[in-house]
Coordinates of C-alpha atoms and ligand atoms in Angstrom, one line a residue:
X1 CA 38.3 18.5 42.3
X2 CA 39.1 16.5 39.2
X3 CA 35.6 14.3 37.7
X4 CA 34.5 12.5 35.1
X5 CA 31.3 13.5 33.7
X6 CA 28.8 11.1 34.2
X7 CA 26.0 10.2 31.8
X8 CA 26.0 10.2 27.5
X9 CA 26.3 13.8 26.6
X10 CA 30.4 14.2 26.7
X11 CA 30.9 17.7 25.5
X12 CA 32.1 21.1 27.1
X13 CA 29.1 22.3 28.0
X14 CA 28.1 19.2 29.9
X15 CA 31.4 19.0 31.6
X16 CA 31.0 23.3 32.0
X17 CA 27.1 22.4 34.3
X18 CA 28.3 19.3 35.5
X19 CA 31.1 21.4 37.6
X20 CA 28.8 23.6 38.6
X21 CA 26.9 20.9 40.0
X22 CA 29.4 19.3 41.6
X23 CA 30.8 23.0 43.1
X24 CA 27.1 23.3 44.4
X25 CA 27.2 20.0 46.3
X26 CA 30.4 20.8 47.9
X27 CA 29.7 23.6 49.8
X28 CA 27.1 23.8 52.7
X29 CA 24.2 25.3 51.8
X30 CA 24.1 27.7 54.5
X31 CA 27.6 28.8 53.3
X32 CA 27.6 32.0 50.6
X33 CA 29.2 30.9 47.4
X34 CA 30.6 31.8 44.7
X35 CA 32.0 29.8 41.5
X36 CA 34.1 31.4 38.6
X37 CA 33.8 29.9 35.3
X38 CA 35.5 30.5 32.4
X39 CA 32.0 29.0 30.0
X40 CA 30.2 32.0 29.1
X41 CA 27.3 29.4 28.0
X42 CA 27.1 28.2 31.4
X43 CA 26.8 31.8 33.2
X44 CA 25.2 33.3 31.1
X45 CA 22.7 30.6 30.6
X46 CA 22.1 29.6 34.5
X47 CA 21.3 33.9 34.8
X48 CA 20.3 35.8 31.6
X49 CA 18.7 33.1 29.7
X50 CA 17.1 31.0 32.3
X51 CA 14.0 33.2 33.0
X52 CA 13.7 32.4 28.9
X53 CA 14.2 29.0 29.4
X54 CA 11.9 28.0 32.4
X55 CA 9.0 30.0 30.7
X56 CA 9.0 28.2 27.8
X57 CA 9.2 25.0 29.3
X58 CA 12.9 24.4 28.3
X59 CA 11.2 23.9 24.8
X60 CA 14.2 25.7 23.4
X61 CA 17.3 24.8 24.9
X62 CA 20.2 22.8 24.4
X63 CA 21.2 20.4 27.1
X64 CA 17.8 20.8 29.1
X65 CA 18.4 18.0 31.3
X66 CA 21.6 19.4 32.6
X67 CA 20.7 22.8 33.3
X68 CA 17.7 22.1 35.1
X69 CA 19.9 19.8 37.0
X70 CA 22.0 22.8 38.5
X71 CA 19.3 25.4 38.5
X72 CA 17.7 22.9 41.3
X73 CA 20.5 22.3 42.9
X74 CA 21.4 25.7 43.0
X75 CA 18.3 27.0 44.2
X76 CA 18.0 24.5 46.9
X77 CA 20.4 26.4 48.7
X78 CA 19.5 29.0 51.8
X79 CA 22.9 31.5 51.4
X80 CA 23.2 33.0 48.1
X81 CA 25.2 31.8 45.0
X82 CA 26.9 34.1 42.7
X83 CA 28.1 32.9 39.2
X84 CA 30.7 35.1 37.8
X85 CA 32.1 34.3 34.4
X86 CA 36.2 34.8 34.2
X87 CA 38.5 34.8 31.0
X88 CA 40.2 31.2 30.5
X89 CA 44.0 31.0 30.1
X90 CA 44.1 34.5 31.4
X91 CA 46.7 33.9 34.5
X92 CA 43.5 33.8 37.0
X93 CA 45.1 31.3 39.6
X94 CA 41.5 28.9 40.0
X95 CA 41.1 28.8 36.1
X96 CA 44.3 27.6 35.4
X97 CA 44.8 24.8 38.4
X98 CA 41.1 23.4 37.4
X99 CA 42.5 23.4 34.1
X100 CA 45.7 21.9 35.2
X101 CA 43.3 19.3 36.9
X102 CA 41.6 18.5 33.8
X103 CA 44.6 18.3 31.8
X104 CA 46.1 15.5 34.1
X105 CA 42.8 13.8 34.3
X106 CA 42.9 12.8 30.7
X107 CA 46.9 10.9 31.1
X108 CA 45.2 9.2 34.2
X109 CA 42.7 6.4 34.1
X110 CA 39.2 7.9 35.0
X111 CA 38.9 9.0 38.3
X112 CA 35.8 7.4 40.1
X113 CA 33.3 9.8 41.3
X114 CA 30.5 9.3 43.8
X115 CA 27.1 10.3 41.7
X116 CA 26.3 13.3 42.9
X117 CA 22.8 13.5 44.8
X118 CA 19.3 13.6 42.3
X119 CA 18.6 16.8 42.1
X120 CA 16.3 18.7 44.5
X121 CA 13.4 19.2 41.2
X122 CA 10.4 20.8 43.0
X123 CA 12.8 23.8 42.3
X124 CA 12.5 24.0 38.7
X125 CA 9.8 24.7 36.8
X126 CA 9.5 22.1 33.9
X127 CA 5.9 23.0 32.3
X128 CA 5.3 25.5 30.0
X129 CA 4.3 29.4 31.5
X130 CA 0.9 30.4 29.7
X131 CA 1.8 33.7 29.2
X132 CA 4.8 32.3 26.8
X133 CA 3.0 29.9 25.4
X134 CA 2.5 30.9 21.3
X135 CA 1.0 28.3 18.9
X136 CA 4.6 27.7 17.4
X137 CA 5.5 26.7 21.4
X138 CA 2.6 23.9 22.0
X139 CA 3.4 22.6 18.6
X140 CA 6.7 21.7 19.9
X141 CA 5.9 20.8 23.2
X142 CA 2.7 18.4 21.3
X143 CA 5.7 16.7 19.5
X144 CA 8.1 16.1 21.7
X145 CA 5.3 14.3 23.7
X146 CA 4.9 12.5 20.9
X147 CA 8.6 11.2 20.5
X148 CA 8.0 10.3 23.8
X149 CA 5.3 8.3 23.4
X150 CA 5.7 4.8 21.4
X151 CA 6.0 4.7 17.9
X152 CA 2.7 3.5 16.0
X153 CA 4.3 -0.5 15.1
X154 CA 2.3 -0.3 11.4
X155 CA 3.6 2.7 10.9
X156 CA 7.0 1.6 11.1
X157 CA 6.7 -1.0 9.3
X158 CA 4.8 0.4 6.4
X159 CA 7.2 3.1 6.1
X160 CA 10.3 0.9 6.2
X161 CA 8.8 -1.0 3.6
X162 CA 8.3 2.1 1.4
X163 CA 11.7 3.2 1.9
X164 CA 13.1 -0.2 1.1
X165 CA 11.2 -0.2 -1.7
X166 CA 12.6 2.9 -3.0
X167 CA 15.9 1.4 -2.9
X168 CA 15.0 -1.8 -4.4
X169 CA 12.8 -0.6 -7.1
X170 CA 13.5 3.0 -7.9
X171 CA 17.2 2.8 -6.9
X172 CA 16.7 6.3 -4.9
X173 CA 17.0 6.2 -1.3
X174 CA 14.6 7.9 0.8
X175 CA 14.8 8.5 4.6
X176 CA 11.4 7.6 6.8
X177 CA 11.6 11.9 6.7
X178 CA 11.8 12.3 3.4
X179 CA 9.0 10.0 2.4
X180 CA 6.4 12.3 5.0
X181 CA 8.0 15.3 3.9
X182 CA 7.6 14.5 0.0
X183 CA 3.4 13.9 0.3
X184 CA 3.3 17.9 1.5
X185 CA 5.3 18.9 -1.8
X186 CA 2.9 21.3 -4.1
X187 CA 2.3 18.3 -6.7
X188 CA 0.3 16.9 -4.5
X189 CA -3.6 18.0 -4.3
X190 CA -4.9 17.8 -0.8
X191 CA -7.0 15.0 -1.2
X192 CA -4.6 12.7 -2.3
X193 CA -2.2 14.0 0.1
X194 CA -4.9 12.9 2.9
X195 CA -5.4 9.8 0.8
X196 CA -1.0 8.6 1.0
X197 CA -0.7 10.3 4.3
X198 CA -3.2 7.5 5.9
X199 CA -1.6 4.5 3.5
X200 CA 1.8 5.5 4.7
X201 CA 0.6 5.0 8.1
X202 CA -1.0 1.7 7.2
X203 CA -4.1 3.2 8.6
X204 CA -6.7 2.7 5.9
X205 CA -10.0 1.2 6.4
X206 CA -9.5 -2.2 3.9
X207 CA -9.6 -5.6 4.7
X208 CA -9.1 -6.7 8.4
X209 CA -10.1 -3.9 9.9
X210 CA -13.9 -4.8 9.2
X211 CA -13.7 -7.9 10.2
X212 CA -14.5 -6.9 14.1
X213 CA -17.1 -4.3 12.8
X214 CA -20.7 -6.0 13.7
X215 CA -22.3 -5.4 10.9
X216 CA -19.7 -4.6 8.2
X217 CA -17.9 -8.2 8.5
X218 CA -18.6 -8.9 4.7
X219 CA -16.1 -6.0 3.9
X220 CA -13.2 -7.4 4.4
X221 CA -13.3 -9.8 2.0
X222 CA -13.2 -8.6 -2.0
X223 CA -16.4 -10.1 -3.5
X224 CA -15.4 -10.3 -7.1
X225 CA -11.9 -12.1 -6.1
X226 CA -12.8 -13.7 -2.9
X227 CA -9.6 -13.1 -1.0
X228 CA -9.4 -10.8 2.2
X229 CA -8.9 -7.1 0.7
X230 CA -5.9 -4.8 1.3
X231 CA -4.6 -1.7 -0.4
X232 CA -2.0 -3.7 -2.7
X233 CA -5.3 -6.0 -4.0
X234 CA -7.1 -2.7 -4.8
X235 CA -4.3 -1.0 -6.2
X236 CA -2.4 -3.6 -7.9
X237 CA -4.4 -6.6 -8.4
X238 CA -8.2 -6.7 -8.0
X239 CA -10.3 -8.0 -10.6
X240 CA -13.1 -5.5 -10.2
X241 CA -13.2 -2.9 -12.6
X242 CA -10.7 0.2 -12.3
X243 CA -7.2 -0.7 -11.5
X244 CA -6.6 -2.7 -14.8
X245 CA -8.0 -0.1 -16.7
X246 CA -6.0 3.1 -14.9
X247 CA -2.8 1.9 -15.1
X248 CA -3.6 0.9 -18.5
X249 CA -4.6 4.3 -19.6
X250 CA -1.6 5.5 -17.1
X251 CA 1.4 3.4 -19.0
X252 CA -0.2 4.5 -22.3
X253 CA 0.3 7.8 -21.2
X254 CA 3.5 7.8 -20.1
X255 CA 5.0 5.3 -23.1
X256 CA 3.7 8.8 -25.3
X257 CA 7.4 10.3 -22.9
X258 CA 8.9 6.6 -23.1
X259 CA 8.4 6.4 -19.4
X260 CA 7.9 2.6 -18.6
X261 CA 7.3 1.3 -15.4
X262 CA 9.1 -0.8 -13.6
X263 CA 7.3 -4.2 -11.8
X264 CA 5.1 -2.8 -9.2
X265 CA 4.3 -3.6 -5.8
X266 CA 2.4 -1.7 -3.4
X267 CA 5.6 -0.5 -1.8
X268 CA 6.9 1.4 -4.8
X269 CA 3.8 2.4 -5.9
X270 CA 3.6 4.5 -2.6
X271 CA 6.6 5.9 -3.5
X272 CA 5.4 8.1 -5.8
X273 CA 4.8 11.6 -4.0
X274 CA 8.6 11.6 -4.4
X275 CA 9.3 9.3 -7.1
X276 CA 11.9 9.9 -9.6
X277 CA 13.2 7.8 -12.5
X278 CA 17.2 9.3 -11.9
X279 CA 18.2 5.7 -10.3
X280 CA 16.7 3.5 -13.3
X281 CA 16.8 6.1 -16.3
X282 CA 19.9 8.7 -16.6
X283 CA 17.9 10.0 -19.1
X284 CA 14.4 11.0 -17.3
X285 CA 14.0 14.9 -16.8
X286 CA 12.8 16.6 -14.1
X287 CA 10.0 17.7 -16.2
X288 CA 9.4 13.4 -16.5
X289 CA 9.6 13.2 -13.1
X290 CA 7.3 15.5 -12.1
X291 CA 4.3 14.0 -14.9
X292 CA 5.3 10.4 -12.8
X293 CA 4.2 11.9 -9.6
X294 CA 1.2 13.0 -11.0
X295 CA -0.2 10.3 -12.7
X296 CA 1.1 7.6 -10.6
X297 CA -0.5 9.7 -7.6
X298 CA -3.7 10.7 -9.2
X299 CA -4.2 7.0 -10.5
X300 CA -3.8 5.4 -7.2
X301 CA -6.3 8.1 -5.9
X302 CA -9.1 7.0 -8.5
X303 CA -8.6 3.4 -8.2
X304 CA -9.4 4.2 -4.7
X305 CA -12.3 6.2 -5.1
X306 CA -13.7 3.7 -7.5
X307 CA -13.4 1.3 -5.3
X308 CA -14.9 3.1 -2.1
X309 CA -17.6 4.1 -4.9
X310 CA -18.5 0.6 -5.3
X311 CA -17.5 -1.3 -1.6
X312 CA -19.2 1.6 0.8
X313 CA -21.2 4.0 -1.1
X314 CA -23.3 1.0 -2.0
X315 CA -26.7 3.4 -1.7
X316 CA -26.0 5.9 -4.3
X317 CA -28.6 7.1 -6.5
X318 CA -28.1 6.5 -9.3
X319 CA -25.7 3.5 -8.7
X320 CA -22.1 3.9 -9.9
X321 CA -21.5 2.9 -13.4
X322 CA -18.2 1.4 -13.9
X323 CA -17.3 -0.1 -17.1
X324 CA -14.1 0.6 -18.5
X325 CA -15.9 3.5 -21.0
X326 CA -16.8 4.9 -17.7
X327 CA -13.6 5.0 -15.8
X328 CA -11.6 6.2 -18.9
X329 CA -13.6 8.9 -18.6
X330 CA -13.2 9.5 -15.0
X331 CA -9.4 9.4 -15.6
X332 CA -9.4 11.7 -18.2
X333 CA -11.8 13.8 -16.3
X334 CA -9.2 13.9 -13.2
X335 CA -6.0 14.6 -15.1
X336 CA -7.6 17.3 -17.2
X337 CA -8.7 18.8 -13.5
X338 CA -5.4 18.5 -12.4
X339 CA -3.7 20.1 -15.9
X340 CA -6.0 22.9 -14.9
X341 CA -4.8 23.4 -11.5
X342 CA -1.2 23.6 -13.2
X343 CA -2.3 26.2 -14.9
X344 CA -4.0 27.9 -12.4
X345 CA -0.7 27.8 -9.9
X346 CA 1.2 29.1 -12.7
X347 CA -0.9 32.8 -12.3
X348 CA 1.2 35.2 -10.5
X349 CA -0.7 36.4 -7.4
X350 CA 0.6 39.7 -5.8
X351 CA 3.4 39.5 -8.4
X352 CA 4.1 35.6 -7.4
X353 CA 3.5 32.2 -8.7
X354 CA 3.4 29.2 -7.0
X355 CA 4.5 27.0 -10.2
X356 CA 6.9 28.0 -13.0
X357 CA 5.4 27.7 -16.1
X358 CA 8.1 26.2 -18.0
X359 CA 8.3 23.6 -15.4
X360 CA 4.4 22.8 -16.2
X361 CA 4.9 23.4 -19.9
X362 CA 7.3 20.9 -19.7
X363 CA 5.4 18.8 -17.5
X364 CA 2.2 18.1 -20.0
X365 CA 4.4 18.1 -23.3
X366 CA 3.5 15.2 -25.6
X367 CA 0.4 14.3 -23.8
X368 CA -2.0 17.0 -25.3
X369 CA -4.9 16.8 -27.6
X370 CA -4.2 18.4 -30.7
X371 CA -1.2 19.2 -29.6
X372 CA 0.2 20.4 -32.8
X373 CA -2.1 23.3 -33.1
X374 CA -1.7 24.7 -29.6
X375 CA 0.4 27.8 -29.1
X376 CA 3.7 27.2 -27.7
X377 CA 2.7 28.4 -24.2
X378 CA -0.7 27.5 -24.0
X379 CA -0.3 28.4 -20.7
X380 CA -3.2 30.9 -20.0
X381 CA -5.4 29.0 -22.5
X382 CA -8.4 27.7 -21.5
X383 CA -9.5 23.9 -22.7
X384 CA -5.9 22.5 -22.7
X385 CA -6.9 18.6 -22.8
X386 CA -5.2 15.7 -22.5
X387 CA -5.6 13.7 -24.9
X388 CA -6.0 10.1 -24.4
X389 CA -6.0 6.7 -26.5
X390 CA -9.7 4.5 -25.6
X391 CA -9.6 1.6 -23.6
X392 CA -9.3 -1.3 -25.7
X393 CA -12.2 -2.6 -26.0
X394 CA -12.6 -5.9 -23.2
X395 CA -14.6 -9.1 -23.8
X396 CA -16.0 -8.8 -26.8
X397 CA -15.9 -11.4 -29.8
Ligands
ZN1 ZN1 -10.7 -8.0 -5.9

């Protein structure tokens, strides 16, 4: 028989278990068979490896679809079927007339072949056996239901917006993979990473989503602005006290490098777990790349805090203070926390450090108090600050 494989996949092996299949259907299942083939991935799949396969619910092979396809078909069958694999181009007469077939099946138009019946299924186990099933196992078999399973719409767009806006701000581009994969990267702490993972996903609890909450409805709007809240108000443009004195403080810090920010939205400000200046500055270091992530990252995190501080955690005793005095403080207060887990990750444990301490060295220069009088590798030293100009002072004469 000469046939065209049917379906997407157009590769050897396809065309290897689609024979197989069609071998299977040709013979009456009463009748003992048996089929040479010259695809050691086929015969050795459909006997050594299948045991494997079915147990851990095809999880980890290639071409899944396919083989289960024959392995029903095959085990539909009464006689017995014996696979037997044969050397190709080796002078074994069957080989070399299918092969023959094949050839003159490509010159040809396409013959036209019937679809082969669906396959008898109830033979095949498609689950996963519990005695195979290892964490590593159900962690696959979670996601692929997943990828089955429709994608979140705000995700989507969120994340196409982000990686847009890498392209259009930052002039890096970033994959949808790349911008989850860069908030798990070591610069960022694990609250913030909990913080971008939920922004990313559009998933935060700002603005519209209070307005069905009995109760809560007064939430959604901003009180001091008066406009319906969302992230890019609280990051990038509320009134209240915080953002406008963060990234205030922030560009003061980063003009000490001669970092300067380009215009902001709340796109490319969620770049920054994997921010880097390369596409708008040849001359920005990784060392200046690495200080962007932080401080863009850990001033997006505080404006939020502040804000939940003052929106949510309207109770607290004492009440939050925030004047600008205040949340300079705080700033300074986070960034000297996070120099000190720099520090801390650059300790070798069990003869290994998680940081290089050049790379942090590098990271902090120019931004340190008294700078001048530190030690060259201050690394191990404790009370490293960074140092950091006042808020101008705001409404006053
Ligand atoms: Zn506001």
């Amino acid at each position: 028989m000469s046939l065209a494989v049917p379906g997407k996949i157009q590769t050897n092996q396809a065309a290897e278990l689609f024979a197989i299949a069609a071998a299977v259907e040709a013979v009456p299942p009463f009748a003992p068979l048996t089929i040479l083939s010259d695809s050691k991935y086929a015969v050795d799949g459909l006997t050594l490896h299948l045991p494997k396969w079915e147990a851990d619910g095809w999880l980890n092979t290639d071409n899944a679809d396919l083989m289960q396809d024959v392995v029903a078909r095959m085990r539909a069958r009464s006689a017995t079927t014996k696979l037997r694999w044969v050397k190709g181009h080796s002078g074994v007469h069957g080989n070399e007339q299918a092969d023959k077939l094949a050839a003159a099946a490509v010159t040809r138009p396409a013959p036209c072949a019937q679809p082969l019946p669906p396959p008898p299924m109830q033979f095949v186990n498609t689950g996963v056996e519990m005695r195979s099933l290892t964490q590593r196992l159900a962690y696959k078999l979670v996601r692929k239901q997943n990828h089955m399973g429709y994608e979140r719409q705000a995700t989507q767009r969120q994340i196409s917006q982000i990686a847009e806006a890498a392209m259009m701000t930052w002039n890096i581009p970033k994959s949808c993979a790349s911008l989850w994969t860069s908030i798990r990267g070591i610069d960022m702490r694990r609250e913030i990473r909990d913080f971008w993972w939920k922004a990313q996903h559009d998933a935060l609890k700002v603005g519209r989503y209070w307005s069905n909450i009995p109760g809560y409805e007064d939430r959604e709007v901003c009180s001091k602005c008066n406009v319906r809240e969302d992230l890019s108000h609280i990051i990038l443009t509320c009134q209240e006290q915080g953002q406008g004195t963060i990234w205030e403080l922030t560009n003061a810090l980063l003009a000490k490098r001669r970092i300067h920010l380009p215009q902001l939205d709340l796109a490319s400000v969620l770049v920054a777990p994997g921010v880097s200046l390369k596409g708008i500055n040849e001359a920005g270091t990784s060392a200046d790349d690495r200080l962007l992530r932080i401080l863009m990252t850990e001033a997006v995190h505080l404006i939020w805090r502040i804000r939940c501080e003052r929106v949510v955690d309207t109770e607290a005793d004492p009440p939050h203070c925030h004047t600008p005095e205040v949340i300079a403080k705080r700033w300074r207060k986070a960034l000297n926390a996070r120099l000190a887990i720099d520090q801390q990750l650059t300790r070798p444990v069990k003869g290994r450090a998680y940081l290089d301490r050049t790379a942090v060295l590098k990271t902090w220069r120019g931004l340190l108090e008294d700078e001048a009088s530190l030690p060259e590798d201050w690394i191990f030293r404790r009370r490293v600050l960074v140092g950091m100009p006042l808020p101008p002072p705001r409404g006053i004469g």
